[in-house]
PDB file of C-alpha atoms in Angstrom:
ATOM      1  CA  UNK A1480      96.217  54.280  85.013  1.00 39.00           C
ATOM      2  CA  UNK A1481      97.566  57.719  84.295  1.00 41.00           C
ATOM      3  CA  UNK A1482     100.544  57.100  86.588  1.00 38.00           C
ATOM      4  CA  UNK A1483     101.411  53.900  84.765  1.00 37.00           C
ATOM      5  CA  UNK A1484     101.192  55.689  81.436  1.00 39.00           C
ATOM      6  CA  UNK A1485     103.461  58.461  82.654  1.00 37.00           C
ATOM      7  CA  UNK A1486     105.996  55.970  84.037  1.00 38.00           C
ATOM      8  CA  UNK A1487     106.060  54.062  80.767  1.00 33.00           C
ATOM      9  CA  UNK A1488     106.613  57.288  78.887  1.00 37.00           C
ATOM     10  CA  UNK A1489     109.600  58.104  81.168  1.00 33.00           C
ATOM     11  CA  UNK A1490     111.118  54.662  80.511  1.00 36.00           C
ATOM     12  CA  UNK A1491     110.601  54.816  76.766  1.00 38.00           C
ATOM     13  CA  UNK A1492     111.878  58.356  76.273  1.00 42.00           C
ATOM     14  CA  UNK A1493     115.584  57.630  77.089  1.00 42.00           C
ATOM     15  CA  UNK A1494     115.471  54.461  74.962  1.00 43.00           C
ATOM     16  CA  UNK A1495     114.094  56.335  71.996  1.00 38.00           C
ATOM     17  CA  UNK A1496     116.663  59.082  72.437  1.00 42.00           C
ATOM     18  CA  UNK A1497     119.456  56.486  72.580  1.00 37.00           C
ATOM     19  CA  UNK A1498     118.165  54.831  69.400  1.00 42.00           C
ATOM     20  CA  UNK A1499     117.957  58.179  67.661  1.00 44.00           C
ATOM     21  CA  UNK A1500     121.499  58.982  68.747  1.00 46.00           C
ATOM     22  CA  UNK A1501     122.796  55.683  67.394  1.00 43.00           C
ATOM     23  CA  UNK A1502     121.032  56.262  64.107  1.00 45.00           C
ATOM     24  CA  UNK A1503     122.601  59.664  63.626  1.00 45.00           C
ATOM     25  CA  UNK A1504     126.099  58.635  64.725  1.00 47.00           C
ATOM     26  CA  UNK A1505     126.362  55.435  62.646  1.00 47.00           C
ATOM     27  CA  UNK A1506     128.991  55.853  59.907  1.00 46.00           C
ATOM     28  CA  UNK A1507     127.719  56.089  56.358  1.00 48.00           C
ATOM     29  CA  UNK A1508     128.673  53.239  54.021  1.00 48.00           C
ATOM     30  CA  UNK A1509     132.090  53.876  52.480  1.00 47.00           C
ATOM     31  CA  UNK A1510     131.693  55.230  48.959  1.00 49.00           C
ATOM     32  CA  UNK A1511     134.530  54.229  46.665  1.00 55.00           C
ATOM     33  CA  UNK A1512     133.065  56.381  43.933  1.00 60.00           C
ATOM     34  CA  UNK A1513     132.827  55.560  40.265  1.00 60.00           C
ATOM     35  CA  UNK A1514     135.996  54.675  38.339  1.00 60.00           C
ATOM     36  CA  UNK A1515     137.383  57.637  36.410  1.00 60.00           C
ATOM     37  CA  UNK A1516     136.052  57.972  32.899  1.00 60.00           C
ATOM     38  CA  UNK A1517     138.660  56.971  30.324  1.00 64.00           C
ATOM     39  CA  UNK A1518     140.303  59.678  28.246  1.00 67.00           C
ATOM     40  CA  UNK A1519     139.166  58.390  24.902  1.00 74.00           C
ATOM     41  CA  UNK A1520     140.170  58.777  21.299  1.00 80.00           C
ATOM     42  CA  UNK A1521     138.082  57.736  18.284  1.00 92.00           C
ATOM     43  CA  UNK A1522     136.658  54.570  19.897  1.00 94.00           C
ATOM     44  CA  UNK A1523     135.758  51.922  17.318  1.00 94.00           C
ATOM     45  CA  UNK A1524     137.916  53.382  14.552  1.00 95.00           C
ATOM     46  CA  UNK A1525     139.758  50.621  12.687  1.00 96.00           C
ATOM     47  CA  UNK A1526     142.736  51.001  10.346  1.00 96.00           C
ATOM     48  CA  UNK A1527     144.192  48.246   8.136  1.00 97.00           C
ATOM     49  CA  UNK A1528     147.455  48.026   6.206  1.00 98.00           C
ATOM     50  CA  UNK A1529     149.506  45.484   4.287  1.00 98.00           C
ATOM     51  CA  UNK A1530     152.539  43.959   6.003  1.00 98.00           C
ATOM     52  CA  UNK A1531     155.399  43.893   3.516  1.00 98.00           C
ATOM     53  CA  UNK A1532     158.693  42.011   3.618  1.00 97.00           C
ATOM     54  CA  UNK A1533     162.158  43.269   2.664  1.00 95.00           C
ATOM     55  CA  UNK A1534     161.533  42.362  -0.997  1.00 94.00           C
ATOM     56  CA  UNK A1535     158.343  44.441  -1.018  1.00 94.00           C
ATOM     57  CA  UNK A1536     155.997  41.432  -1.176  1.00 96.00           C
ATOM     58  CA  UNK A1537     152.855  41.451   0.955  1.00 98.00           C
ATOM     59  CA  UNK A1538     153.127  38.810   3.698  1.00 98.00           C
ATOM     60  CA  UNK A1539     150.060  39.629   5.782  1.00 98.00           C
ATOM     61  CA  UNK A1540     147.706  42.286   7.089  1.00 98.00           C
ATOM     62  CA  UNK A1541     147.791  44.494  10.183  1.00 98.00           C
ATOM     63  CA  UNK A1542     144.607  45.847  11.772  1.00 98.00           C
ATOM     64  CA  UNK A1543     144.531  48.501  14.487  1.00 98.00           C
ATOM     65  CA  UNK A1544     141.326  49.217  16.412  1.00 98.00           C
ATOM     66  CA  UNK A1545     140.801  52.027  18.905  1.00 97.00           C
ATOM     67  CA  UNK A1546     139.357  51.087  22.295  1.00 97.00           C
ATOM     68  CA  UNK A1547     138.370  53.274  25.250  1.00 95.00           C
ATOM     69  CA  UNK A1548     141.835  53.047  26.790  1.00 95.00           C
ATOM     70  CA  UNK A1549     144.192  52.112  23.954  1.00 97.00           C
ATOM     71  CA  UNK A1550     144.655  50.340  20.638  1.00 98.00           C
ATOM     72  CA  UNK A1551     144.169  46.658  19.818  1.00 98.00           C
ATOM     73  CA  UNK A1552     146.760  45.316  17.368  1.00 98.00           C
ATOM     74  CA  UNK A1553     145.999  42.232  15.296  1.00 98.00           C
ATOM     75  CA  UNK A1554     148.395  40.764  12.725  1.00 98.00           C
ATOM     76  CA  UNK A1555     147.524  37.988  10.273  1.00 98.00           C
ATOM     77  CA  UNK A1556     150.640  36.580   8.629  1.00 98.00           C
ATOM     78  CA  UNK A1557     151.039  34.144   5.760  1.00 98.00           C
ATOM     79  CA  UNK A1558     152.826  30.817   6.115  1.00 98.00           C
ATOM     80  CA  UNK A1559     156.565  31.377   5.868  1.00 96.00           C
ATOM     81  CA  UNK A1560     156.218  35.152   6.288  1.00 97.00           C
ATOM     82  CA  UNK A1561     158.952  35.232   8.943  1.00 98.00           C
ATOM     83  CA  UNK A1562     161.764  32.942  10.037  1.00 97.00           C
ATOM     84  CA  UNK A1563     160.657  30.592  12.830  1.00 98.00           C
ATOM     85  CA  UNK A1564     161.057  31.977  16.336  1.00 98.00           C
ATOM     86  CA  UNK A1565     160.508  35.213  18.235  1.00 98.00           C
ATOM     87  CA  UNK A1566     160.455  38.648  16.618  1.00 98.00           C
ATOM     88  CA  UNK A1567     160.350  42.108  18.188  1.00 98.00           C
ATOM     89  CA  UNK A1568     157.439  44.355  17.201  1.00 98.00           C
ATOM     90  CA  UNK A1569     157.372  48.135  17.609  1.00 97.00           C
ATOM     91  CA  UNK A1570     155.558  51.249  16.439  1.00 98.00           C
ATOM     92  CA  UNK A1571     157.861  53.620  14.557  1.00 97.00           C
ATOM     93  CA  UNK A1572     157.383  57.339  14.065  1.00 95.00           C
ATOM     94  CA  UNK A1573     156.854  57.662  10.297  1.00 97.00           C
ATOM     95  CA  UNK A1574     154.154  55.916   8.283  1.00 97.00           C
ATOM     96  CA  UNK A1575     156.159  54.570   5.372  1.00 97.00           C
ATOM     97  CA  UNK A1576     157.521  51.195   4.286  1.00 97.00           C
ATOM     98  CA  UNK A1577     158.633  52.444   0.862  1.00 94.00           C
ATOM     99  CA  UNK A1578     162.343  51.698   1.388  1.00 94.00           C
ATOM    100  CA  UNK A1579     161.935  47.961   1.931  1.00 91.00           C
ATOM    101  CA  UNK A1580     165.231  47.213   0.192  1.00 89.00           C
ATOM    102  CA  UNK A1581     167.061  49.524   2.619  1.00 93.00           C
ATOM    103  CA  UNK A1582     165.632  47.864   5.714  1.00 94.00           C
ATOM    104  CA  UNK A1583     162.664  50.164   6.359  1.00 97.00           C
ATOM    105  CA  UNK A1584     164.896  52.828   7.899  1.00 96.00           C
ATOM    106  CA  UNK A1585     162.603  55.576   6.546  1.00 96.00           C
ATOM    107  CA  UNK A1586     160.049  54.658   9.240  1.00 97.00           C
ATOM    108  CA  UNK A1587     162.335  56.381  11.726  1.00 95.00           C
ATOM    109  CA  UNK A1588     162.820  55.613  15.436  1.00 93.00           C
ATOM    110  CA  UNK A1589     160.232  54.299  17.884  1.00 93.00           C
ATOM    111  CA  UNK A1590     157.145  56.252  18.777  1.00 94.00           C
ATOM    112  CA  UNK A1591     158.177  57.754  22.098  1.00 89.00           C
ATOM    113  CA  UNK A1592     156.594  59.514  25.034  1.00 80.00           C
ATOM    114  CA  UNK A1593     157.685  63.098  25.582  1.00 66.00           C
ATOM    115  CA  UNK A1594     160.219  63.532  27.001  1.00 68.00           C
ATOM    116  CA  UNK A1595     161.724  60.574  25.164  1.00 70.00           C
ATOM    117  CA  UNK A1596     161.156  57.314  26.986  1.00 78.00           C
ATOM    118  CA  UNK A1597     163.457  54.380  27.638  1.00 91.00           C
ATOM    119  CA  UNK A1598     162.926  51.192  25.644  1.00 94.00           C
ATOM    120  CA  UNK A1599     161.564  48.009  27.181  1.00 95.00           C
ATOM    121  CA  UNK A1600     158.324  46.747  28.692  1.00 95.00           C
ATOM    122  CA  UNK A1601     160.442  45.226  31.489  1.00 95.00           C
ATOM    123  CA  UNK A1602     162.705  48.239  31.946  1.00 93.00           C
ATOM    124  CA  UNK A1603     162.139  50.082  35.233  1.00 92.00           C
ATOM    125  CA  UNK A1604     162.611  53.391  33.409  1.00 90.00           C
ATOM    126  CA  UNK A1605     160.507  52.411  30.380  1.00 89.00           C
ATOM    127  CA  UNK A1606     158.673  51.759  28.277  1.00 93.00           C
ATOM    128  CA  UNK A1607     158.627  53.690  25.032  1.00 92.00           C
ATOM    129  CA  UNK A1608     155.161  54.421  23.667  1.00 94.00           C
ATOM    130  CA  UNK A1609     156.033  52.214  20.680  1.00 96.00           C
ATOM    131  CA  UNK A1610     156.964  49.124  22.674  1.00 97.00           C
ATOM    132  CA  UNK A1611     154.948  45.934  22.120  1.00 97.00           C
ATOM    133  CA  UNK A1612     155.357  42.250  23.063  1.00 97.00           C
ATOM    134  CA  UNK A1613     157.317  40.030  20.681  1.00 97.00           C
ATOM    135  CA  UNK A1614     155.494  37.665  18.307  1.00 97.00           C
ATOM    136  CA  UNK A1615     156.284  34.015  17.617  1.00 98.00           C
ATOM    137  CA  UNK A1616     156.464  32.669  14.069  1.00 98.00           C
ATOM    138  CA  UNK A1617     155.929  28.898  13.732  1.00 98.00           C
ATOM    139  CA  UNK A1618     157.930  26.687  11.376  1.00 97.00           C
ATOM    140  CA  UNK A1619     154.862  26.017   9.207  1.00 97.00           C
ATOM    141  CA  UNK A1620     151.419  27.439   8.536  1.00 97.00           C
ATOM    142  CA  UNK A1621     149.792  30.843   8.697  1.00 98.00           C
ATOM    143  CA  UNK A1622     149.861  32.536  12.096  1.00 98.00           C
ATOM    144  CA  UNK A1623     148.627  35.565  13.991  1.00 97.00           C
ATOM    145  CA  UNK A1624     149.493  37.979  16.747  1.00 98.00           C
ATOM    146  CA  UNK A1625     147.341  40.139  18.989  1.00 98.00           C
ATOM    147  CA  UNK A1626     148.328  42.711  21.585  1.00 98.00           C
ATOM    148  CA  UNK A1627     146.859  45.769  23.258  1.00 98.00           C
ATOM    149  CA  UNK A1628     148.731  49.021  23.841  1.00 97.00           C
ATOM    150  CA  UNK A1629     147.639  51.660  26.333  1.00 96.00           C
ATOM    151  CA  UNK A1630     150.419  53.946  25.090  1.00 95.00           C
ATOM    152  CA  UNK A1631     149.026  54.984  21.690  1.00 96.00           C
ATOM    153  CA  UNK A1632     145.876  56.233  19.954  1.00 96.00           C
ATOM    154  CA  UNK A1633     144.568  56.383  16.384  1.00 97.00           C
ATOM    155  CA  UNK A1634     143.668  60.029  16.967  1.00 95.00           C
ATOM    156  CA  UNK A1635     145.620  62.704  15.028  1.00 94.00           C
ATOM    157  CA  UNK A1636     146.884  64.216  18.290  1.00 93.00           C
ATOM    158  CA  UNK A1637     147.858  62.745  21.674  1.00 93.00           C
ATOM    159  CA  UNK A1638     144.988  61.653  23.937  1.00 94.00           C
ATOM    160  CA  UNK A1639     146.029  62.118  27.542  1.00 92.00           C
ATOM    161  CA  UNK A1640     149.428  60.428  27.743  1.00 90.00           C
ATOM    162  CA  UNK A1641     148.773  58.229  24.688  1.00 94.00           C
ATOM    163  CA  UNK A1642     150.849  59.163  21.643  1.00 94.00           C
ATOM    164  CA  UNK A1643     149.182  59.742  18.275  1.00 95.00           C
ATOM    165  CA  UNK A1644     149.729  57.216  15.464  1.00 96.00           C
ATOM    166  CA  UNK A1645     147.669  59.268  12.974  1.00 95.00           C
ATOM    167  CA  UNK A1646     149.577  62.518  13.295  1.00 94.00           C
ATOM    168  CA  UNK A1647     150.877  64.425  10.283  1.00 94.00           C
ATOM    169  CA  UNK A1648     153.437  61.767   9.247  1.00 95.00           C
ATOM    170  CA  UNK A1649     151.515  58.668  10.406  1.00 96.00           C
ATOM    171  CA  UNK A1650     153.289  55.681  11.949  1.00 97.00           C
ATOM    172  CA  UNK A1651     154.605  52.254  10.980  1.00 98.00           C
ATOM    173  CA  UNK A1652     154.386  48.900  12.710  1.00 98.00           C
ATOM    174  CA  UNK A1653     157.778  47.241  12.265  1.00 98.00           C
ATOM    175  CA  UNK A1654     158.735  43.587  12.823  1.00 98.00           C
ATOM    176  CA  UNK A1655     162.360  42.779  13.614  1.00 98.00           C
ATOM    177  CA  UNK A1656     164.566  39.779  12.859  1.00 97.00           C
ATOM    178  CA  UNK A1657     165.115  38.747  16.491  1.00 97.00           C
ATOM    179  CA  UNK A1658     163.315  38.688  19.830  1.00 97.00           C
ATOM    180  CA  UNK A1659     163.107  41.861  21.925  1.00 97.00           C
ATOM    181  CA  UNK A1660     164.481  41.319  25.441  1.00 97.00           C
ATOM    182  CA  UNK A1661     162.332  44.277  26.598  1.00 97.00           C
ATOM    183  CA  UNK A1662     165.181  45.710  28.664  1.00 96.00           C
ATOM    184  CA  UNK A1663     168.343  46.716  26.806  1.00 95.00           C
ATOM    185  CA  UNK A1664     168.835  49.830  24.683  1.00 94.00           C
ATOM    186  CA  UNK A1665     167.950  50.952  22.148  1.00 92.00           C
ATOM    187  CA  UNK A1666     165.669  48.154  20.821  1.00 94.00           C
ATOM    188  CA  UNK A1667     166.192  45.182  23.120  1.00 95.00           C
ATOM    189  CA  UNK A1668     168.527  43.385  20.694  1.00 95.00           C
ATOM    190  CA  UNK A1669     165.706  42.890  18.175  1.00 96.00           C
ATOM    191  CA  UNK A1670     168.048  43.330  15.216  1.00 96.00           C
ATOM    192  CA  UNK A1671     167.264  44.394  11.632  1.00 97.00           C
ATOM    193  CA  UNK A1672     163.801  45.431  10.462  1.00 97.00           C
ATOM    194  CA  UNK A1673     162.390  42.625   8.331  1.00 97.00           C
ATOM    195  CA  UNK A1674     158.720  43.575   7.815  1.00 98.00           C
ATOM    196  CA  UNK A1675     156.642  46.725   7.963  1.00 98.00           C
ATOM    197  CA  UNK A1676     153.056  48.008   7.832  1.00 98.00           C
ATOM    198  CA  UNK A1677     152.507  51.710   7.130  1.00 98.00           C
ATOM    199  CA  UNK A1678     149.635  53.702   8.605  1.00 97.00           C
ATOM    200  CA  UNK A1679     149.363  57.156   7.129  1.00 89.00           C
ATOM    201  CA  UNK A1680     147.587  60.089   8.739  1.00 82.00           C
ATOM    202  CA  UNK A1681     144.608  59.855   6.395  1.00 62.00           C
ATOM    203  CA  UNK A1682     144.281  56.319   5.019  1.00 48.00           C
ATOM    204  CA  UNK A1683     144.502  52.772   6.309  1.00 45.00           C
TER     205      UNK A1683
END
């Protein structure tokens, strides 16, 4: 009986050692890790401004809302606010629409990455921080537009690579007369500025 027990122990010992070796040499499950935490600005902050036409009349409202990774843009426009068709939309560097009769030129050039970017969401060397998709105005009825930009923030200073809309001189959201082809310079052929919403550094 003792001999049998000893023989069984000799048979089991190598098997147990092999099992232990397999257990220690088995690769650990691949750990992809957690996604990187977003570099955030003032998440949840919302800013609202009137959209004014070239004659200074209010034609709608623009609302910007900060998210974890960018800014949501929502425009609500009155019936007949714009000519039917596509219109380029961009963020410009200065938060004023006071010179409506002069074509909103006081709002300055596009908000740009530093060093200055190249215009166009479809441009291999772009885009500018101020670039947005075009909006479509119908022939009749009120209409809206919504887009999300990962290039800007409502913070008063840049957040990561996102440019600040609420810096010392604010920013303006400008609507152009024509569609933006998202490729050519300097504004994708979008034409004159026909509507504007001003966002100052301190007030919506």
